[in-house]
CSV table of C-alpha atoms and ligand atoms in Angstrom, one decimal:
chain,number,residue,atom,x,y,z
V,1,MET,CA,105.4,150.1,131.9
V,2,ILE,CA,102.5,148.5,129.6
V,3,GLU,CA,102.5,148.2,126.2
V,4,LEU,CA,99.4,147.5,123.7
V,5,LEU,CA,99.6,147.4,120.1
V,6,ILE,CA,96.3,148.7,118.9
V,7,GLY,CA,94.4,147.8,115.2
V,8,ARG,CA,91.6,146.4,113.6
V,9,GLU,CA,90.7,143.1,114.1
V,10,SER,CA,91.6,140.9,111.2
V,11,GLY,CA,90.2,138.2,108.8
V,12,VAL,CA,86.4,138.8,109.3
V,13,GLU,CA,84.3,141.1,107.6
V,14,ASN,CA,82.8,143.0,110.7
V,15,PRO,CA,86.1,144.0,112.5
V,16,ARG,CA,86.2,145.2,116.2
V,17,LEU,CA,89.3,146.8,118.0
V,18,ALA,CA,92.4,144.9,118.5
V,19,VAL,CA,94.2,145.3,121.4
V,20,THR,CA,97.3,143.1,122.0
V,21,GLN,CA,99.2,143.0,125.4
V,22,ASN,CA,102.0,140.5,125.8
V,23,GLY,CA,100.8,138.2,123.1
V,24,GLN,CA,97.3,137.9,123.9
V,25,THR,CA,94.6,139.8,122.2
V,26,LEU,CA,91.3,141.2,123.5
V,27,PHE,CA,88.2,142.7,121.1
V,28,PHE,CA,86.2,145.7,122.0
V,29,GLY,CA,83.4,147.2,120.7
V,30,THR,CA,80.5,145.5,118.6
V,31,PRO,CA,81.4,143.9,115.0
V,32,GLY,CA,81.8,146.3,112.4
V,33,SER,CA,82.4,149.2,114.8
V,34,VAL,CA,85.8,149.8,113.7
V,35,PRO,CA,86.1,151.5,110.2
V,36,LYS,CA,88.7,149.9,107.7
V,37,ASP,CA,90.9,153.4,107.9
V,38,VAL,CA,91.8,151.8,111.0
V,39,SER,CA,95.0,149.9,109.9
V,40,ARG,CA,95.3,146.1,111.5
V,41,LYS,CA,98.8,147.2,112.9
V,42,HIS,CA,97.6,151.0,113.8
V,43,CYS,CA,99.5,152.2,117.2
V,44,ARG,CA,101.6,151.1,120.3
V,45,ILE,CA,100.4,152.9,123.5
V,46,GLN,CA,102.8,152.9,126.0
V,47,ILE,CA,101.5,153.4,129.7
V,48,GLY,CA,104.1,154.1,132.4
V,49,GLU,CA,103.7,155.3,135.8
V,50,ASP,CA,101.0,157.7,136.8
V,51,SER,CA,99.2,156.8,133.8
V,52,LYS,CA,101.0,158.7,131.5
V,53,MET,CA,100.8,157.5,127.8
V,54,ILE,CA,102.9,157.9,124.8
V,55,VAL,CA,101.2,157.0,121.7
V,56,GLU,CA,103.1,156.0,118.6
V,57,ASP,CA,102.1,155.1,114.9
V,58,LEU,CA,103.6,151.8,113.8
V,59,THR,CA,103.2,152.5,110.3
V,60,ASP,CA,104.4,156.3,109.7
V,61,ASN,CA,101.1,156.6,107.6
V,62,ASN,CA,98.2,155.9,109.8
V,63,PHE,CA,96.5,158.8,111.6
V,64,ILE,CA,96.3,159.4,114.7
V,65,TYR,CA,94.8,162.5,116.4
V,66,ILE,CA,95.2,163.6,119.9
V,67,ASN,CA,92.4,166.3,120.9
V,68,GLY,CA,91.4,166.6,117.2
V,69,ALA,CA,94.8,167.4,116.1
V,70,ASP,CA,97.4,165.2,114.0
V,71,CYS,CA,99.7,164.1,116.4
V,72,LYS,CA,102.2,163.1,113.1
V,73,ARG,CA,104.4,160.0,114.6
V,74,LYS,CA,104.3,160.1,118.3
V,75,GLY,CA,102.9,162.2,121.0
V,76,ASN,CA,101.9,162.2,124.8
V,77,VAL,CA,98.6,161.6,126.1
V,78,SER,CA,96.7,161.1,129.5
V,79,LEU,CA,93.4,159.4,129.9
V,80,SER,CA,91.8,162.6,129.6
V,81,ASP,CA,92.7,163.4,126.1
V,82,THR,CA,90.7,162.2,123.3
V,83,ILE,CA,92.7,159.7,121.0
V,84,GLU,CA,91.2,159.3,117.4
V,85,LEU,CA,92.5,156.9,114.7
V,86,GLY,CA,92.5,157.3,111.1
V,87,PRO,CA,91.1,159.8,108.7
V,88,SER,CA,87.6,158.6,109.7
V,89,LYS,CA,88.3,159.4,113.4
V,90,TYR,CA,87.7,156.0,115.0
V,91,ARG,CA,87.8,157.3,119.0
V,92,LEU,CA,89.9,155.2,121.1
V,93,ASP,CA,88.1,154.5,124.7
V,94,MET,CA,91.1,154.3,126.7
V,95,ASP,CA,89.3,154.5,129.5
V,96,ILE,CA,87.6,151.1,129.0
V,97,ILE,CA,90.5,149.5,127.4
V,98,ILE,CA,92.7,149.8,130.6
V,99,LYS,CA,89.5,149.0,133.0
V,100,THR,CA,89.2,145.6,131.0
V,101,LEU,CA,93.2,145.0,131.1
V,102,SER,CA,93.3,145.7,134.8
V,103,SER,CA,90.3,143.2,135.4
V,104,LYS,CA,92.0,140.4,133.9
V,105,GLN,CA,95.3,141.1,136.2
V,106,SER,CA,95.6,140.8,139.7
V,107,PHE,CA,98.3,142.4,142.0
V,108,SER,CA,99.7,141.8,145.2
V,109,ILE,CA,98.7,144.7,147.9
V,110,LYS,CA,101.0,142.9,150.8
V,111,HIS,CA,103.3,145.9,150.8
V,112,LEU,CA,100.6,148.3,151.5
V,113,GLU,CA,100.0,146.9,155.0
V,114,SER,CA,103.0,148.4,156.6
V,115,ILE,CA,102.5,151.5,154.5
V,116,TYR,CA,99.1,152.4,155.7
V,117,ASP,CA,100.0,150.8,159.5
V,118,GLY,CA,102.9,153.2,159.7
V,119,TYR,CA,101.1,156.3,158.6
V,120,GLN,CA,98.5,155.6,161.3
V,121,LYS,CA,101.1,155.0,163.9
V,122,ASP,CA,102.8,158.1,162.9
V,123,ARG,CA,99.7,160.2,163.0
V,124,PHE,CA,98.8,158.9,166.4
V,125,ASP,CA,102.4,159.6,167.6
V,126,MET,CA,102.6,163.2,166.0
V,127,GLN,CA,98.6,163.8,168.0
V,128,VAL,CA,100.1,162.4,171.2
V,129,LYS,CA,103.0,165.0,170.7
V,130,GLN,CA,101.0,167.8,170.2
V,131,GLY,CA,98.8,166.8,173.3
V,132,LYS,CA,101.4,166.4,175.7
V,133,LEU,CA,102.7,169.6,174.3
V,134,ASN,CA,99.6,171.5,175.0
V,135,ALA,CA,99.3,169.5,178.3
V,136,LEU,CA,102.8,171.1,179.1
V,137,SER,CA,102.0,174.5,178.4
V,138,ALA,CA,99.6,174.7,181.0
V,139,LEU,CA,102.0,174.2,183.6
V,140,PRO,CA,103.4,177.7,184.0
V,141,GLY,CA,99.7,178.9,184.8
V,142,VAL,CA,99.6,176.0,187.4
V,143,LEU,CA,102.4,177.0,189.1
V,144,SER,CA,101.3,180.3,189.6
V,145,MET,CA,98.3,179.7,190.6
V,146,THR,CA,100.1,177.2,193.4
V,147,SER,CA,102.2,180.2,194.4
V,148,ILE,CA,99.1,182.5,195.0
V,149,GLY,CA,97.9,179.3,197.3
V,150,LEU,CA,101.4,178.9,198.9
V,151,ALA,CA,102.1,182.7,199.9
V,152,VAL,CA,99.5,182.5,202.7
V,153,PHE,CA,101.8,180.0,204.5
V,154,ILE,CA,105.3,181.0,203.5
V,155,GLU,CA,106.7,184.4,202.8
V,156,ASN,CA,108.8,184.6,199.8
V,157,ALA,CA,107.1,181.6,198.1
V,158,ARG,CA,105.3,183.6,195.8
V,159,ILE,CA,108.0,185.5,194.6
V,160,ILE,CA,109.8,182.2,194.3
V,161,MET,CA,107.3,180.4,192.4
V,162,ILE,CA,106.5,183.2,189.8
V,163,ILE,CA,110.3,183.0,188.9
V,164,ILE,CA,110.0,179.4,188.2
V,165,ALA,CA,106.6,179.8,186.3
V,166,ALA,CA,108.3,182.9,184.1
V,167,ILE,CA,111.2,180.4,183.3
V,168,PHE,CA,108.8,177.6,182.6
V,169,ALA,CA,106.6,180.0,180.7
V,170,LEU,CA,109.7,181.0,178.5
V,171,PHE,CA,111.0,177.4,177.9
V,172,PHE,CA,107.7,176.2,176.8
V,173,ALA,CA,107.3,179.3,174.8
V,174,LEU,CA,110.8,178.5,173.1
V,175,ILE,CA,109.4,175.1,172.3
V,176,ARG,CA,106.5,175.6,171.3
V,177,TYR,CA,108.1,178.1,168.8
V,178,ARG,CA,110.2,175.6,167.5
V,179,ASN,CA,107.7,173.0,167.1
V,180,ALA,CA,105.3,175.5,165.2
V,181,SER,CA,107.1,174.9,162.3
V,182,LYS,CA,108.3,171.2,162.9
V,183,ILE,CA,104.9,169.6,163.4
V,184,PRO,CA,103.2,170.8,160.4
V,185,ILE,CA,106.3,170.4,158.2
V,186,ARG,CA,106.6,166.7,159.6
V,187,THR,CA,103.1,166.4,159.2
V,188,ARG,CA,102.9,167.5,155.5
V,189,LYS,CA,106.0,165.1,154.8
V,190,MET,CA,103.9,162.1,156.5
V,191,GLU,CA,101.1,162.8,154.4
V,192,GLU,CA,103.0,163.5,151.1
V,193,SER,CA,104.7,159.8,151.6
V,194,PHE,CA,101.5,158.5,152.7
V,195,ARG,CA,100.0,159.8,149.3
V,196,GLU,CA,103.0,158.7,147.3
V,197,LYS,CA,102.7,155.1,148.5
V,198,TYR,CA,99.6,154.2,149.5
V,199,VAL,CA,98.8,153.5,145.8
V,200,CYS,CA,97.1,151.1,143.4
V,201,PRO,CA,99.8,148.6,142.5
V,202,ASN,CA,98.6,148.4,139.1
V,203,PRO,CA,101.0,150.9,137.0
V,204,ALA,CA,98.1,151.8,134.4
V,205,CYS,CA,96.1,153.1,137.6
V,206,GLY,CA,98.6,154.1,140.2
V,207,HIS,CA,95.3,156.0,142.3
V,208,PHE,CA,95.9,157.2,145.6
V,209,LEU,CA,93.6,154.9,147.7
V,210,GLY,CA,93.2,157.6,150.1
V,211,GLY,CA,90.5,156.7,152.8
V,212,VAL,CA,90.3,152.9,152.5
V,213,PRO,CA,92.1,151.0,155.3
V,214,TYR,CA,94.3,148.0,154.3
V,215,LYS,CA,91.8,145.6,155.8
V,216,GLU,CA,89.0,146.9,153.6
V,217,LEU,CA,91.1,146.6,150.6
V,218,LEU,CA,92.2,143.0,151.3
V,219,LYS,CA,88.1,142.5,152.1
V,220,ASN,CA,86.8,144.1,148.6
V,221,ARG,CA,89.9,142.6,146.8
V,222,THR,CA,89.6,145.2,144.0
V,223,CYS,CA,90.9,148.6,143.1
V,224,PRO,CA,87.7,151.2,143.6
V,225,TYR,CA,89.3,153.0,140.6
V,226,CYS,CA,90.4,150.4,137.9
V,227,LYS,CA,88.7,147.4,139.6
V,228,THR,CA,91.5,145.6,139.3
V,229,LYS,CA,91.9,142.6,141.4
V,230,PHE,CA,94.1,142.6,144.5
V,231,THR,CA,95.7,139.4,146.3
V,232,ALA,CA,97.2,139.7,149.8
O,301,ZN,ZN1,93.9,150.8,140.6
């Protein structure tokens, strides 16, 4: 959870936007870009996991607009919403604020290594399993072909082999039937868990790091989405 206090820069003729996090203030915009009707202590923004934000008026009589509508005291917002402050509707650029804050922080990605490797291994195992199953299901065909060959030499071989082939065919049909739903379900669960865990550790971002292998993350040392720094 990240908490930001947002307001107009104080003690200057041409104020910028002041964003304070853990007692440290960063300024945004050009001098004079923030109108006087934005309070020095205008609002608090709390950013939780998956980038959900709560914006809250710090005095009860500041104005906050979400997508053009007066939000009164408190409102839920996401990054795609427009937040405006004060009667003259100064637009808050949360995207830039989050990116700037993120670039000043760093997060360890050590835990992502086992998540990535585990996912790759599971995916490989699943492919091997599917491959083995496909190979085995060719067996009944092979048996009946062999039986045709053997029938030349041994009298009852053909019928015995056909019975064996039929039993095998039935057996593999049952296994395939069982796996028909099992493999896709397991694959889906595996994908879902990977999507949930292999994400940017910056709580303000939390973006799925998808196709970027762990080694590459370690090499680039930044989140491709929020630009936050990664450490091993
Ligand atoms: Zn990120």
